[in-house]
PDB file of C-alpha atoms in Angstrom:
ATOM      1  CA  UNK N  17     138.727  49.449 268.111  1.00  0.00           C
ATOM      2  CA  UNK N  18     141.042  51.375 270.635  1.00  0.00           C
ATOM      3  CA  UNK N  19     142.878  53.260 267.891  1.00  0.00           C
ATOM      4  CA  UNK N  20     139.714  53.860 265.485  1.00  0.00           C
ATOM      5  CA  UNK N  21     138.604  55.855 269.064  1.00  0.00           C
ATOM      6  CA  UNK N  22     141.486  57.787 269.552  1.00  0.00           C
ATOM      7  CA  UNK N  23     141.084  58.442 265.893  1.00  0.00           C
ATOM      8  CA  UNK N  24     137.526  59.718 265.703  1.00  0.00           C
ATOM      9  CA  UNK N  25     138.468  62.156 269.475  1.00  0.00           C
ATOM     10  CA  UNK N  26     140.883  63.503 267.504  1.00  0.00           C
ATOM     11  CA  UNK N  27     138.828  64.378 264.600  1.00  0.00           C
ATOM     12  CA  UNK N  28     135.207  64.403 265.155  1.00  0.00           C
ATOM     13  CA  UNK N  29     133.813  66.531 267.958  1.00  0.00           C
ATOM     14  CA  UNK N  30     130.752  65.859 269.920  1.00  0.00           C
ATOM     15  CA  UNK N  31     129.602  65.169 273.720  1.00  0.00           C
ATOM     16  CA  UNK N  32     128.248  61.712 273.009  1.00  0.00           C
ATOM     17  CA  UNK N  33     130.655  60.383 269.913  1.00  0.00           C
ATOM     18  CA  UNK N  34     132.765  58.692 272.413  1.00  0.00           C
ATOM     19  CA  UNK N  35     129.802  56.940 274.295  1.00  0.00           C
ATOM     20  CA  UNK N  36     127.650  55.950 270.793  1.00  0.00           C
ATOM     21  CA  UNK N  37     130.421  54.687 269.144  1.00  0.00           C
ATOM     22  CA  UNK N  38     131.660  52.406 272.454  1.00  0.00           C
ATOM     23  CA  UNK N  39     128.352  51.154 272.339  1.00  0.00           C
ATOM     24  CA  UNK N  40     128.011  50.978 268.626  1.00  0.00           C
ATOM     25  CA  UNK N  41     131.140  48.575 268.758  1.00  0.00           C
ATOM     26  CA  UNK N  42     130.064  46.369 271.966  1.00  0.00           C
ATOM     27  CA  UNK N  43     126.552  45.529 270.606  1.00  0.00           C
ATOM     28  CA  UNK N  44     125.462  42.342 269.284  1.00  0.00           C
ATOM     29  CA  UNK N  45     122.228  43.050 267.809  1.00  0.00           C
ATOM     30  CA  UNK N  46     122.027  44.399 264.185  1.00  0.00           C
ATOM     31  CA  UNK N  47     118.997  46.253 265.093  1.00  0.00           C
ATOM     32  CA  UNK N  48     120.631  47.491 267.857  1.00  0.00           C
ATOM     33  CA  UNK N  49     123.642  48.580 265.918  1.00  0.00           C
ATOM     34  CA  UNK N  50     121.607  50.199 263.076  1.00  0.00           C
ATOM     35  CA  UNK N  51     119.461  52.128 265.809  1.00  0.00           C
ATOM     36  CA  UNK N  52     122.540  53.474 267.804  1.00  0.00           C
ATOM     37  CA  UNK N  53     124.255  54.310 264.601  1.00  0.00           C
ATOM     38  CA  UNK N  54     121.710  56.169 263.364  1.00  0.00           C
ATOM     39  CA  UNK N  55     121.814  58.235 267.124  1.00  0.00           C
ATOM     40  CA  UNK N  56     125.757  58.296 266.055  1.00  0.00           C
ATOM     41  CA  UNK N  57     125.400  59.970 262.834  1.00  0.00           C
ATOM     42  CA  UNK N  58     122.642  62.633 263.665  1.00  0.00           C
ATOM     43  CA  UNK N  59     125.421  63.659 266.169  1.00  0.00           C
ATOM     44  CA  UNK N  60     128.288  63.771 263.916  1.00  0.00           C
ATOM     45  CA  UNK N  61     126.602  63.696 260.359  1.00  0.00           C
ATOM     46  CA  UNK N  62     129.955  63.165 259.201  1.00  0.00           C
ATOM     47  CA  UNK N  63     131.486  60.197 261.185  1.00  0.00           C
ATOM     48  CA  UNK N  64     128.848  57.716 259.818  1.00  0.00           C
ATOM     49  CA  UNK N  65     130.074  57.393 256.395  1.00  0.00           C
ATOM     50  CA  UNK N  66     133.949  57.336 257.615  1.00  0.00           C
ATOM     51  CA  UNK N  67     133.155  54.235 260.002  1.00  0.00           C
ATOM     52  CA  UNK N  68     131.387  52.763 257.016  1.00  0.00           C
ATOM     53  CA  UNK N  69     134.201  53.019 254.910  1.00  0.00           C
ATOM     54  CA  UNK N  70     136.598  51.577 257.477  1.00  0.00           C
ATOM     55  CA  UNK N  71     134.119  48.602 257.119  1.00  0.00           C
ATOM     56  CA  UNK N  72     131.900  47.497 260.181  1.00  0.00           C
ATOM     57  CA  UNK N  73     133.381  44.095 260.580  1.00  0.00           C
ATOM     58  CA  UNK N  74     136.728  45.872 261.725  1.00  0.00           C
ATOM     59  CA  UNK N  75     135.571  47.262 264.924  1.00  0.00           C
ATOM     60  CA  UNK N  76     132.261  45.891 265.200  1.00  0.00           C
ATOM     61  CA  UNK N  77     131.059  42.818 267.292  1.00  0.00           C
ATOM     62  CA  UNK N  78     127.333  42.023 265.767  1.00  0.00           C
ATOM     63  CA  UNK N  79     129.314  42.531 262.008  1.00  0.00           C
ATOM     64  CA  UNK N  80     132.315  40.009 263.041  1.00  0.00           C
ATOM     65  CA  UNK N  81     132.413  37.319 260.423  1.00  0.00           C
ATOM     66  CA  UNK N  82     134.417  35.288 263.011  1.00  0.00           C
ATOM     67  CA  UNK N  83     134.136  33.999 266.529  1.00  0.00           C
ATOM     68  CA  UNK N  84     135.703  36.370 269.240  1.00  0.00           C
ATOM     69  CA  UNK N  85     138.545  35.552 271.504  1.00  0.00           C
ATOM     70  CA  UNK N  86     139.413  32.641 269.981  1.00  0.00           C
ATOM     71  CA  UNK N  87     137.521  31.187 272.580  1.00  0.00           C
ATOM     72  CA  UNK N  88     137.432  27.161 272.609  1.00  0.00           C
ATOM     73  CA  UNK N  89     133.842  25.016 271.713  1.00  0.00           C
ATOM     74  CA  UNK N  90     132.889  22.809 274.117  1.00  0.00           C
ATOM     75  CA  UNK N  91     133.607  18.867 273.584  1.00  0.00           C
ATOM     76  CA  UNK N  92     130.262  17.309 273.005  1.00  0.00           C
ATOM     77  CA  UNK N  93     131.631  14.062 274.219  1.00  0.00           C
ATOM     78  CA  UNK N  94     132.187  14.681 277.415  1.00  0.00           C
ATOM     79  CA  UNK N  95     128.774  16.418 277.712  1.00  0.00           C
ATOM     80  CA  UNK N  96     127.162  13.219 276.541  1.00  0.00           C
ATOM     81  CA  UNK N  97     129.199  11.448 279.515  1.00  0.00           C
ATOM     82  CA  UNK N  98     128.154  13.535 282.578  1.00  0.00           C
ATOM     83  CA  UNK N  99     124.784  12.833 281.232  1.00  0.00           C
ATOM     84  CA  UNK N 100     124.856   9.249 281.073  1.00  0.00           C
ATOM     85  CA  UNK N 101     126.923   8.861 284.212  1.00  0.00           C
ATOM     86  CA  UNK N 102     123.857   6.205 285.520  1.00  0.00           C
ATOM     87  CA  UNK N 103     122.715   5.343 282.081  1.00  0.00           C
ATOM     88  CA  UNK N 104     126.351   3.865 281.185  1.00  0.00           C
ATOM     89  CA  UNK N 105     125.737   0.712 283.930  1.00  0.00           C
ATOM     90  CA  UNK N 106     122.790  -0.334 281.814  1.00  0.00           C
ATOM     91  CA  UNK N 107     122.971  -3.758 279.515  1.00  0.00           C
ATOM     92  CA  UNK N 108     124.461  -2.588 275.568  1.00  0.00           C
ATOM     93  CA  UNK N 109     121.050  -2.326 274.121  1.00  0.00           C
ATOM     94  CA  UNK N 110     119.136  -0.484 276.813  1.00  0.00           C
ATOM     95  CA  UNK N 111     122.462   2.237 276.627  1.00  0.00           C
ATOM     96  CA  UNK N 112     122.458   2.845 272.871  1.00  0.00           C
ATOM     97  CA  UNK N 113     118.548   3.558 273.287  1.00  0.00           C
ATOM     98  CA  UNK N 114     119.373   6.083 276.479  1.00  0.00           C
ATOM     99  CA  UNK N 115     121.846   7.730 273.826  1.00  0.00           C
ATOM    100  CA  UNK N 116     119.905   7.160 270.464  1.00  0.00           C
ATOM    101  CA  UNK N 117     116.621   9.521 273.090  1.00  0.00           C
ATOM    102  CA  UNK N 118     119.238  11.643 274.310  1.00  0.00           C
ATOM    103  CA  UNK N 119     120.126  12.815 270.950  1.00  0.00           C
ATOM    104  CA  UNK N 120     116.790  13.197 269.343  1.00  0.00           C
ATOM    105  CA  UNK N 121     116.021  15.351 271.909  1.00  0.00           C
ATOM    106  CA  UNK N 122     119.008  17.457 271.870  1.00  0.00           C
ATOM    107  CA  UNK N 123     118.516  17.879 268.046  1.00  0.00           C
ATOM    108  CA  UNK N 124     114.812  18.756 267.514  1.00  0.00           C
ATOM    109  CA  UNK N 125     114.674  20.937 270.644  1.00  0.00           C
ATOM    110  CA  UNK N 126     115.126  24.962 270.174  1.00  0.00           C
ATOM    111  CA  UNK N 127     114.175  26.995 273.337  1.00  0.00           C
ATOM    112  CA  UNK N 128     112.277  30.389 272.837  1.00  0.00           C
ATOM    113  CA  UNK N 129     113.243  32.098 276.086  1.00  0.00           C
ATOM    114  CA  UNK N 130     111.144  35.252 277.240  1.00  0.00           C
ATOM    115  CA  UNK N 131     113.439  38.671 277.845  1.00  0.00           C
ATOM    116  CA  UNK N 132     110.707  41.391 277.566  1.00  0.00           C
ATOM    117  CA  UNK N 133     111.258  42.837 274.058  1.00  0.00           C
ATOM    118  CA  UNK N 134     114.648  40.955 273.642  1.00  0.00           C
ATOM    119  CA  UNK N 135     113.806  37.248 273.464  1.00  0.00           C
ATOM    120  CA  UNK N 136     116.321  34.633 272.420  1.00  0.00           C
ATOM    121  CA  UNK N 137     116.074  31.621 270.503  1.00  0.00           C
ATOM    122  CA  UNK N 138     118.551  29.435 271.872  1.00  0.00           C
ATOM    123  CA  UNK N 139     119.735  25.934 269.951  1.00  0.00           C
ATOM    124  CA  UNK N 140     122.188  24.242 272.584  1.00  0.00           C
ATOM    125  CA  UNK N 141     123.264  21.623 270.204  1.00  0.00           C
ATOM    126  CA  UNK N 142     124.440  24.160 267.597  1.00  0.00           C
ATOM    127  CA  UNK N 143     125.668  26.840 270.599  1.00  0.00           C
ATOM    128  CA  UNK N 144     123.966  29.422 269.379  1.00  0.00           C
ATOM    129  CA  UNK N 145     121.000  32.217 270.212  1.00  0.00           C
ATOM    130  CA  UNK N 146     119.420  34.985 268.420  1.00  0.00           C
ATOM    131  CA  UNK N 147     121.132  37.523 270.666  1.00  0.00           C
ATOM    132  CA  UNK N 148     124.621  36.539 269.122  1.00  0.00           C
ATOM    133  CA  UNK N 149     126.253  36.303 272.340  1.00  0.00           C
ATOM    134  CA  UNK N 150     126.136  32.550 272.650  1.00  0.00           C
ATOM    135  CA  UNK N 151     128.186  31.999 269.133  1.00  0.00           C
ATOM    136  CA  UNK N 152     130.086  34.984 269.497  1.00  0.00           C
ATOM    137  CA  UNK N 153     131.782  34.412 272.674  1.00  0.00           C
ATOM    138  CA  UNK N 154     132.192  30.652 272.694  1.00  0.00           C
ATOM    139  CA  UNK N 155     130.204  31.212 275.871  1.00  0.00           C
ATOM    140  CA  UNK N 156     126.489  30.960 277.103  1.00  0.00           C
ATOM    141  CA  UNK N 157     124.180  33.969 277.515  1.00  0.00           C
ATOM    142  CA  UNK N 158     121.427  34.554 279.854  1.00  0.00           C
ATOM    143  CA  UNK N 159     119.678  32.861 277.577  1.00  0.00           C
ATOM    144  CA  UNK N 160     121.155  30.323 276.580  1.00  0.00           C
ATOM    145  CA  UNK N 161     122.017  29.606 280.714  1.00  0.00           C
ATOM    146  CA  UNK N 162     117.553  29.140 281.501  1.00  0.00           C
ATOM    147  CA  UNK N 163     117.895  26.892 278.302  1.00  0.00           C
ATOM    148  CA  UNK N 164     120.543  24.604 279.719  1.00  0.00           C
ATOM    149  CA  UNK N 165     119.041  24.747 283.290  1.00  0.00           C
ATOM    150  CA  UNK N 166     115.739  23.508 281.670  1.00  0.00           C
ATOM    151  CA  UNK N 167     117.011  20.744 279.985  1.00  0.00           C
ATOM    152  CA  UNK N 168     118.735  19.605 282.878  1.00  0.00           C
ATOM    153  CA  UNK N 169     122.223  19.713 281.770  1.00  0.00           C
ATOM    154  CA  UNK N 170     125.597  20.618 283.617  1.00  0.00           C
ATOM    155  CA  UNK N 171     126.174  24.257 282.831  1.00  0.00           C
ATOM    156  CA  UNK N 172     129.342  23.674 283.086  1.00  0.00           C
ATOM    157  CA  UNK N 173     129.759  21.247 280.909  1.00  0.00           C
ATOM    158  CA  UNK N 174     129.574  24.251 278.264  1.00  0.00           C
ATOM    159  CA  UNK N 175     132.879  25.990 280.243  1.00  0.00           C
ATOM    160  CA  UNK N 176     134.737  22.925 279.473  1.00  0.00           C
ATOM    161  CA  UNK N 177     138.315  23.988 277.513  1.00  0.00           C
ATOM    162  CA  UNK N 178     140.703  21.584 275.938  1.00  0.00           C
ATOM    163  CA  UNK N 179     144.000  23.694 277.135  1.00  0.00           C
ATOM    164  CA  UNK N 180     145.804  23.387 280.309  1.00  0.00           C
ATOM    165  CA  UNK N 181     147.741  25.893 282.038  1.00  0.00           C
ATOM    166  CA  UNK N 182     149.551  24.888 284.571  1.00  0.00           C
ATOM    167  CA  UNK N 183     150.887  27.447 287.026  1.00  0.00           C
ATOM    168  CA  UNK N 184     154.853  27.268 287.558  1.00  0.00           C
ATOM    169  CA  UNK N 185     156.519  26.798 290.650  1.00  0.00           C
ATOM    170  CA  UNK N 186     158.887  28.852 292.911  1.00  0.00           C
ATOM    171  CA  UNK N 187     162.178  28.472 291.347  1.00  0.00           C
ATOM    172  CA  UNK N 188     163.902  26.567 293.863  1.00  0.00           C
ATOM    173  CA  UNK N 189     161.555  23.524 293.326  1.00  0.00           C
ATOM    174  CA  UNK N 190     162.335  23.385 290.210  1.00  0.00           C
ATOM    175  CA  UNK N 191     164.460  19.942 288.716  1.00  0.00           C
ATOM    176  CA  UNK N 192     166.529  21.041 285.777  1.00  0.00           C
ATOM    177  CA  UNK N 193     168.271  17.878 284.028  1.00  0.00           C
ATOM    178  CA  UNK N 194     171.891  18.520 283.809  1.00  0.00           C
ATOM    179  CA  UNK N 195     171.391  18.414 279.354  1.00  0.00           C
ATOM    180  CA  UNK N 196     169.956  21.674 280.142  1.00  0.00           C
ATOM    181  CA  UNK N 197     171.382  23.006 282.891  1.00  0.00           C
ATOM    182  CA  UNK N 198     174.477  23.000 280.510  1.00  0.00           C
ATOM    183  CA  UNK N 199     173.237  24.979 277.473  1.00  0.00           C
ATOM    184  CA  UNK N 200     175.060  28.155 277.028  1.00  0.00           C
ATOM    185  CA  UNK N 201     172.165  30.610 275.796  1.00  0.00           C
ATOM    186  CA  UNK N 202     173.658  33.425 273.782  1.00  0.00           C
ATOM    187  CA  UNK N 203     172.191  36.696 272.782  1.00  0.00           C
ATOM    188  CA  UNK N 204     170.614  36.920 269.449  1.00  0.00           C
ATOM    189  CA  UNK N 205     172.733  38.102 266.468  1.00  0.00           C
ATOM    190  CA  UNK N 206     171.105  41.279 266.058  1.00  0.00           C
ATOM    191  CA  UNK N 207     172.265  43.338 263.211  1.00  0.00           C
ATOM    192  CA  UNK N 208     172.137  46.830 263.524  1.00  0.00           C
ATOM    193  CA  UNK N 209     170.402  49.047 260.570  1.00  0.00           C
ATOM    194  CA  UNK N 210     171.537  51.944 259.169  1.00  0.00           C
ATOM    195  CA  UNK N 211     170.052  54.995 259.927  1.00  0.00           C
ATOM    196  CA  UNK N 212     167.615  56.440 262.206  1.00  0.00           C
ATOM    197  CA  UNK N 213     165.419  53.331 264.044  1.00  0.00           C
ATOM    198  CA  UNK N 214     161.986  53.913 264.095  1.00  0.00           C
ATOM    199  CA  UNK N 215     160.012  54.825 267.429  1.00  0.00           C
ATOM    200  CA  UNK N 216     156.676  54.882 265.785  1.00  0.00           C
ATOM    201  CA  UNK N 217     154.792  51.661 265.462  1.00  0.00           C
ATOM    202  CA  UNK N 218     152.949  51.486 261.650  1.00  0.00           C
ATOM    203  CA  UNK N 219     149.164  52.827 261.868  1.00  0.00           C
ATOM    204  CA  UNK N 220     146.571  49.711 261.277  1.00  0.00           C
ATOM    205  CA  UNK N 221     143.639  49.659 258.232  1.00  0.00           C
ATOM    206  CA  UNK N 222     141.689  53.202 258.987  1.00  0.00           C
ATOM    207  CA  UNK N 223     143.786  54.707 261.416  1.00  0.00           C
ATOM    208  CA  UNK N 224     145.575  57.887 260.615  1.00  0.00           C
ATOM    209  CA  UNK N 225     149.198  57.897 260.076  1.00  0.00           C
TER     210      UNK N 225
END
């Protein structure tokens, strides 16, 4: 998105380019996309068919085909056991109907929540709303956040990440076995290319060289 900008400063004059198209990019909305890039093009007539040919789904968040970020889904597992935290001392039978409720609920129930003229339609078991933020992100919206308060559930339990990162020590705490405290690391065997090396990284899918 960065270098599509730099491309279209370069190129396509106009006081709010820069602004539309930032917003253009960051919005989830189709509608809202189609209305601000309509507001784009009657400012620079000609930048609206050379961001269409560059394809929308390049620099474009409500045109991504894929989730953003790479950002982890929550595991529904251990949703289901925060919930049942007092349910799980209950006798076999009287658990598997706690769950068997549980789950009909969570399935059948889609929350319309009320955001003037930009309501969203939020389904928490498929972690998604109509804004596009929800699926997007991996992460829940202000809507999807008054759905999960109203049904009572952890909101947290939708932050929940399968990775680890754990932070590393100061150096002198750490224990090194001796197998490799002994490796010799050498430098790679870099072979040298003829000719001039290039400086210049190579321009990406509808930047300029």
């Amino acid at each position: 998105m960065q270098h599509l900008l730099h491309n279209i400063k370069n190129n396509f004059l106009g006081i709010l380019v820069d602004m539309l198209y930032y917003r253009c990019a960051k919005a989830y909305r189709l509608c809202e996309f189609a209305c601000l890039m309509n507001a784009l093009t009657l400012v620079q007539p000609r930048l609206g068919p050379y961001l269409q040919e560059v394809g929308y789904k390049r620099w474009s968040r409500s045109y991504s085909e894929g989730r953003r970020y790479n950002i982890m889904t929550t595991n529904i597992l251990e949703c289901i056991n925060v919930i049942l935290v007092k349910e799980r001392e209950l006798p076999v039978t009287a658990l598997a109907k706690e769950i068997r409720s549980l789950l009909d609920l969570a399935s059948h129930i889609v929350y319309t929540v009320l955001d003037g003229d930009k309501n969203g339609v939020v389904d928490l078991q498929e972690m998604t709303c109509s804004c596009r933020r929800f699926q997007l992100e991996q992460l829940p919206c202000a809507h999807a956040m008054i759905a999960i308060r109203h049904s009572k559930i952890d909101v947290y339990d939708f932050l929940t990440y399968a990775g680890v990162v754990y932070p590393l020590p100061h150096q002198g705490d750490w224990v090194v076995p001796n197998v490799v405290r002994d490796v010799k690391v050498l430098p790679p065997d870099i072979r040298s290319v003829s000719g001039r090396q290039r400086k210049s990284r190579i321009p990406s899918v509808g930047e300029n060289a």
